Coordinates of C-alpha atoms in Angstrom, one line a residue:
M91 CA 176.6 9.0 15.8
R92 CA 173.3 9.2 13.8
L93 CA 174.1 11.5 11.0
A94 CA 172.0 12.8 8.0
F95 CA 173.3 14.6 4.9
F96 CA 170.7 17.1 3.6
V97 CA 170.9 17.4 -0.2
N98 CA 168.9 18.9 -3.0
D99 CA 167.7 15.5 -4.3
V100 CA 169.0 12.1 -3.5
E101 CA 168.5 10.9 -7.1
T102 CA 170.7 13.6 -8.5
E103 CA 173.6 13.1 -6.2
I104 CA 176.9 12.4 -8.0
D105 CA 179.3 9.7 -6.7
E106 CA 182.5 11.7 -7.3
Y107 CA 181.5 14.8 -5.3
T108 CA 182.5 15.8 -1.8
T109 CA 179.2 14.9 -0.1
T110 CA 179.7 11.2 -1.2
R111 CA 183.2 11.2 0.2
L112 CA 182.0 12.7 3.5
A113 CA 179.2 10.1 3.7
R114 CA 181.6 7.3 2.9
A115 CA 184.0 8.5 5.7
A116 CA 181.1 8.6 8.1
A117 CA 179.9 5.1 7.2
Q118 CA 183.4 3.7 7.3
G119 CA 183.7 5.2 10.7
G120 CA 180.9 3.1 12.0
H121 CA 178.2 5.8 12.1
E122 CA 174.6 5.5 11.1
V123 CA 174.3 7.6 7.9
W124 CA 171.3 8.8 6.0
Y125 CA 170.6 10.9 2.9
V126 CA 167.6 13.3 3.0
G127 CA 166.4 15.4 0.1
V128 CA 164.9 18.8 0.3
G129 CA 161.5 17.4 -0.6
D130 CA 161.6 14.4 1.7
V131 CA 160.7 16.1 5.0
E132 CA 157.4 16.1 6.8
L133 CA 156.2 17.9 9.9
G134 CA 154.1 15.5 12.1
E135 CA 150.5 16.4 12.4
S136 CA 150.1 15.5 16.1
N137 CA 153.5 15.4 17.7
Q138 CA 155.2 18.2 15.6
Q139 CA 158.3 15.9 14.9
L140 CA 160.3 16.4 11.8
L141 CA 160.1 13.2 9.8
A142 CA 161.9 12.2 6.6
R143 CA 161.8 9.7 3.9
A144 CA 165.5 8.9 4.1
H145 CA 167.9 6.6 2.3
A146 CA 170.5 4.7 4.3
A147 CA 174.1 4.9 3.3
E148 CA 176.1 1.8 4.2
F149 CA 179.6 1.1 3.0
A150 CA 180.6 -2.4 2.0
A151 CA 184.2 -3.6 2.0
D152 CA 184.4 -3.8 -1.9
D153 CA 182.5 -0.6 -2.6
T154 CA 183.7 2.1 -4.9
L155 CA 182.2 5.5 -4.7
E156 CA 180.0 4.6 -7.6
T157 CA 178.6 1.4 -6.1
F158 CA 178.2 3.1 -2.7
M159 CA 176.1 5.9 -4.2
L160 CA 174.2 3.5 -6.4
R161 CA 173.1 1.4 -3.4
V162 CA 172.0 4.6 -1.6
K163 CA 169.7 5.5 -4.5
E164 CA 168.4 1.9 -5.0
R165 CA 167.7 1.3 -1.3
P166 CA 164.0 2.0 -0.5
A167 CA 163.4 5.1 1.5
E168 CA 162.8 4.6 5.2
R169 CA 160.9 6.8 7.6
I170 CA 163.1 8.4 10.2
V171 CA 162.6 10.9 13.0
M172 CA 165.0 13.7 12.3
D173 CA 164.6 15.0 15.8
D174 CA 166.5 11.9 16.9
L175 CA 169.5 12.7 14.8
D176 CA 172.8 13.5 16.5
A177 CA 173.9 15.7 13.6
L178 CA 172.6 17.1 10.3
F179 CA 175.1 18.1 7.6
L180 CA 173.6 20.7 5.3
R181 CA 174.9 19.9 1.9
N182 CA 172.1 21.2 -0.4
E183 CA 172.9 24.1 -2.8
S184 CA 170.1 26.6 -2.4
I185 CA 171.3 28.5 -5.5
D186 CA 170.7 25.5 -7.7
D187 CA 167.1 25.5 -6.7
L188 CA 166.5 29.2 -6.8
Q189 CA 165.1 29.2 -10.4
A190 CA 163.8 25.7 -11.1
R191 CA 162.4 25.0 -7.6
P192 CA 162.2 28.3 -5.7
W193 CA 160.1 26.6 -3.0
A194 CA 163.1 24.4 -2.2
S195 CA 165.8 27.0 -2.0
P196 CA 165.4 28.2 1.7
L197 CA 164.4 24.9 3.2
G198 CA 167.9 23.6 4.2
V199 CA 168.3 26.7 6.4
V200 CA 164.7 26.4 7.7
F201 CA 164.8 22.8 8.6
G202 CA 168.3 23.2 10.0
Q203 CA 167.1 26.0 12.3
M204 CA 164.2 23.8 13.5
L205 CA 166.4 20.9 14.3
K206 CA 169.1 23.0 16.0
A207 CA 166.4 24.3 18.3
R208 CA 165.5 20.7 19.1
G209 CA 169.1 19.8 20.1
V210 CA 170.5 18.4 16.9
T211 CA 174.0 19.5 15.9
V212 CA 173.7 21.3 12.6
V213 CA 176.6 22.2 10.3
N214 CA 177.1 24.7 8.9
E215 CA 175.2 26.8 11.5
P216 CA 171.9 27.5 9.6
T217 CA 171.2 31.1 10.7
S218 CA 174.7 32.2 9.8
L219 CA 174.5 30.1 6.6
A220 CA 171.6 32.1 5.4
R221 CA 173.9 35.1 5.4
A222 CA 177.0 33.4 4.3
T223 CA 175.3 32.0 1.1
S224 CA 175.5 35.6 -0.2
K225 CA 178.8 37.0 -1.5
L226 CA 178.1 39.9 0.9
Y227 CA 179.4 37.7 3.7
L228 CA 183.0 38.3 2.5
E229 CA 182.5 42.1 3.2
E230 CA 182.3 41.2 6.9
F231 CA 185.9 40.2 7.0
P232 CA 189.0 42.4 7.4
E233 CA 189.5 44.8 4.4
K234 CA 193.1 43.7 4.1
I235 CA 192.2 40.2 2.9
R236 CA 189.5 41.1 0.4
P237 CA 189.5 43.0 -2.9
R238 CA 187.8 46.3 -3.3
S239 CA 184.2 45.7 -4.4
L240 CA 180.7 47.2 -5.0
V241 CA 177.3 45.5 -4.5
T242 CA 174.5 47.1 -6.5
R243 CA 171.7 46.9 -8.9
D244 CA 172.4 50.2 -10.5
P245 CA 174.1 49.9 -14.0
E246 CA 175.5 53.5 -13.7
S247 CA 177.2 52.6 -10.4
I248 CA 178.8 49.6 -12.1
Q249 CA 180.0 51.8 -14.9
R250 CA 181.5 54.3 -12.5
F251 CA 183.2 51.6 -10.5
A252 CA 184.7 50.0 -13.7
D253 CA 185.9 53.4 -15.0
E254 CA 187.6 54.1 -11.7
V255 CA 189.0 50.7 -10.8
G256 CA 189.6 49.5 -14.3
H257 CA 190.3 45.7 -14.6
C258 CA 187.5 44.0 -12.6
V259 CA 185.0 41.1 -12.4
V260 CA 181.2 41.4 -12.5
K261 CA 179.2 38.5 -11.1
P262 CA 175.9 37.7 -9.4
L263 CA 175.6 38.3 -5.6
Y264 CA 174.0 34.8 -5.4
G265 CA 175.9 32.6 -7.9
A266 CA 177.9 29.5 -8.2
K267 CA 180.0 27.4 -10.6
G268 CA 181.1 30.4 -12.6
R269 CA 177.7 31.2 -14.0
N270 CA 177.4 34.8 -15.4
V271 CA 180.9 35.8 -14.3
F272 CA 182.4 38.4 -16.6
M273 CA 185.8 40.0 -17.0
V274 CA 185.9 43.8 -17.5
Q275 CA 189.3 44.6 -19.1
G276 CA 189.3 48.3 -18.1
P277 CA 187.6 51.6 -18.5
G278 CA 185.5 51.9 -21.6
E279 CA 184.8 48.2 -21.8
A280 CA 182.6 47.9 -24.9
N281 CA 180.5 45.0 -23.6
L282 CA 179.9 46.2 -20.1
A283 CA 176.2 47.0 -20.7
Q284 CA 175.6 43.5 -21.9
M285 CA 177.5 42.0 -19.0
T286 CA 175.6 44.1 -16.5
E287 CA 172.3 43.2 -18.0
A288 CA 173.1 39.4 -17.8
V289 CA 174.2 39.6 -14.2
L290 CA 171.3 41.8 -13.0
Q291 CA 168.9 39.2 -14.3
D292 CA 170.0 37.2 -11.2
G293 CA 169.5 40.0 -8.8
Y294 CA 172.2 42.1 -7.2
A295 CA 175.7 42.3 -8.9
V296 CA 179.1 42.2 -7.2
V297 CA 181.8 44.2 -9.0
Q298 CA 185.2 43.2 -7.7
E299 CA 188.6 44.6 -8.6
F300 CA 190.7 42.1 -10.5
V301 CA 193.5 40.8 -8.3
D302 CA 196.9 40.4 -9.9
G303 CA 197.5 36.8 -10.7
G304 CA 193.9 36.0 -11.3
E305 CA 194.6 35.2 -14.9
D306 CA 196.5 32.1 -13.6
G307 CA 193.5 30.9 -11.6
D308 CA 192.8 30.8 -7.9
A309 CA 193.5 28.6 -4.8
R310 CA 190.7 26.6 -3.2
I311 CA 191.6 26.1 0.5
F312 CA 189.4 24.1 2.9
L313 CA 189.0 25.2 6.5
L314 CA 187.6 23.2 9.4
D315 CA 186.6 25.0 12.5
G316 CA 188.5 28.1 11.4
Q317 CA 191.7 26.2 10.8
L318 CA 193.4 24.7 7.7
L319 CA 192.0 21.2 7.1
E320 CA 194.8 18.8 7.2
R321 CA 195.4 15.0 7.5
D322 CA 198.7 13.2 7.9
G323 CA 200.6 16.4 7.2
K324 CA 198.8 17.1 4.0
T325 CA 196.6 20.2 3.5
A326 CA 193.2 20.1 1.7
A327 CA 194.0 22.8 -0.8
F328 CA 194.8 23.1 -4.5
R329 CA 195.1 25.6 -7.3
R330 CA 192.4 25.8 -10.0
V331 CA 193.8 26.8 -13.4
P332 CA 191.6 28.0 -16.2
T333 CA 191.8 26.4 -19.6
G334 CA 191.8 28.0 -23.0
N335 CA 190.6 31.6 -23.2
D336 CA 188.0 31.1 -20.4
P337 CA 189.2 33.2 -17.4
R338 CA 187.1 31.2 -14.9
A339 CA 189.0 28.6 -13.0
N340 CA 186.0 26.7 -11.6
I341 CA 186.3 23.0 -12.2
S342 CA 182.6 23.0 -13.4
A343 CA 183.6 25.6 -16.0
G344 CA 186.5 23.5 -17.3
G345 CA 189.3 24.5 -15.0
R346 CA 191.8 21.9 -13.9
S347 CA 193.4 21.4 -10.5
V348 CA 197.1 21.4 -9.6
P349 CA 198.9 21.0 -6.3
L350 CA 199.2 24.0 -4.0
E351 CA 201.8 24.6 -1.3
I352 CA 200.5 26.6 1.6
G353 CA 202.7 29.6 2.5
P354 CA 202.8 32.5 4.9
V355 CA 200.3 34.5 2.8
E356 CA 197.7 31.8 3.0
R357 CA 198.3 31.2 6.7
D358 CA 197.9 34.9 7.4
I359 CA 194.5 34.8 5.6
V360 CA 193.3 31.8 7.6
E361 CA 194.4 33.5 10.8
A362 CA 192.5 36.7 9.9
M363 CA 189.4 34.7 9.2
G364 CA 189.4 31.9 11.7
D365 CA 187.9 33.5 14.8
K366 CA 184.9 35.0 12.9
L367 CA 184.2 31.7 11.0
V368 CA 184.2 29.9 14.4
A369 CA 181.9 32.5 16.0
D370 CA 179.5 32.3 13.0
G371 CA 179.4 28.5 13.2
M372 CA 181.0 28.0 9.7
Y373 CA 182.3 24.6 10.5
F374 CA 183.4 23.5 7.0
V375 CA 184.1 26.0 4.3
G376 CA 186.2 26.5 1.2
I377 CA 187.8 29.9 0.5
D378 CA 189.0 31.0 -2.9
V379 CA 192.2 33.0 -2.8
I380 CA 194.1 35.0 -5.4
G381 CA 197.4 36.5 -4.3
G382 CA 196.8 37.8 -0.8
K383 CA 193.0 38.3 -1.3
V384 CA 190.0 36.1 -0.6
V385 CA 187.6 36.5 -3.6
E386 CA 185.0 34.1 -2.4
I387 CA 183.8 32.2 0.7
N388 CA 182.1 28.9 -0.1
A389 CA 180.0 28.0 3.0
E390 CA 177.2 26.1 1.4
S391 CA 178.2 22.6 0.2
P392 CA 181.8 23.5 -0.6
G393 CA 183.3 21.0 -3.0
G394 CA 186.6 19.8 -4.4
M395 CA 187.6 16.8 -2.3
Q396 CA 187.9 14.7 -5.4
S397 CA 190.8 17.0 -6.5
V398 CA 192.5 16.7 -3.0
E399 CA 192.3 13.0 -3.2
R400 CA 193.6 12.8 -6.7
L401 CA 196.4 15.2 -6.2
Y402 CA 197.7 14.0 -2.9
D403 CA 196.5 10.4 -2.7
I404 CA 194.8 11.1 0.6
D405 CA 191.2 11.2 1.9
V406 CA 190.8 14.1 4.4
C407 CA 187.1 13.5 4.9
P408 CA 187.6 11.3 7.9
T409 CA 189.1 14.3 9.7
V410 CA 185.9 16.3 9.1
I411 CA 183.7 13.4 10.4
E412 CA 186.0 12.8 13.4
S413 CA 185.8 16.5 14.3
L414 CA 182.0 16.4 14.0
E415 CA 181.8 13.3 16.2
R416 CA 183.8 15.2 18.9
R417 CA 181.5 18.2 18.6
V418 CA 178.4 16.0 19.1
A419 CA 180.0 14.2 22.0
S420 CA 180.9 17.5 23.8
K421 CA 177.3 18.7 23.8
P422 CA 175.8 18.9 27.3

């Protein structure tokens, strides 16, 4: 399989992260693996092929993740024809580019759509991914598995929701890594105006009722083709616990990860979501769960495999790559 990982910028890739682990699994599986940055693509003048200045990812027997990633970055870029790829794995985070490089933000979806039309297997499905990047995507799933919420740019509507619902969370519609996520303790929150102002600087706000148990963190659960991602009887899932007085459990915001045992509640959630995720082409996603409610769907470059590997001493990324290989092989 000839596979490329599409990232924001090859030079800023971090060895510990999930994309590196996926690329390592693919290279160890004998596949031809490339890294392509958002700014590395070119549309051919005469033949209309999509070309790329790509960095080969080859795994050596004595490699660590650090040396593997270092060699990817040090290796000179080679010109490849992306139309000839078997698969493209979209791993860029458009939200990271939204402010600093707005030109780059939509291009993962755009190039993904072009390559899908040319017969390349693209995951996650780019047209659906454009919708799934927004927190509005969660509202398309059954009401029983998601908290009550409001999406708006009207501060007065946010005030009314908070007064009626009480304990809730205010966050950007397009956001990641816990940025501008605020806790509203209840009706009459003294700082609600400042919270609202900060969130609305990023566009629309999502106001979400606080789910009991959220003060103890959330569960990150990985799904592959609408099912729990598992390998050797172990499930790719863990609980994220906040530290100190910060209510955010995001690892990037200082949260820590602890083991999670999947029970009937989590399995019911997966069952309720699975068919739609498959229909939408959401091949590899991470969901964040509190109690019996999904508070977030991470469809764009979901991360956390370093926690899975550390907690359970297992690398589940080969399962993702093996499934992708079967998907490519099954194409007519």
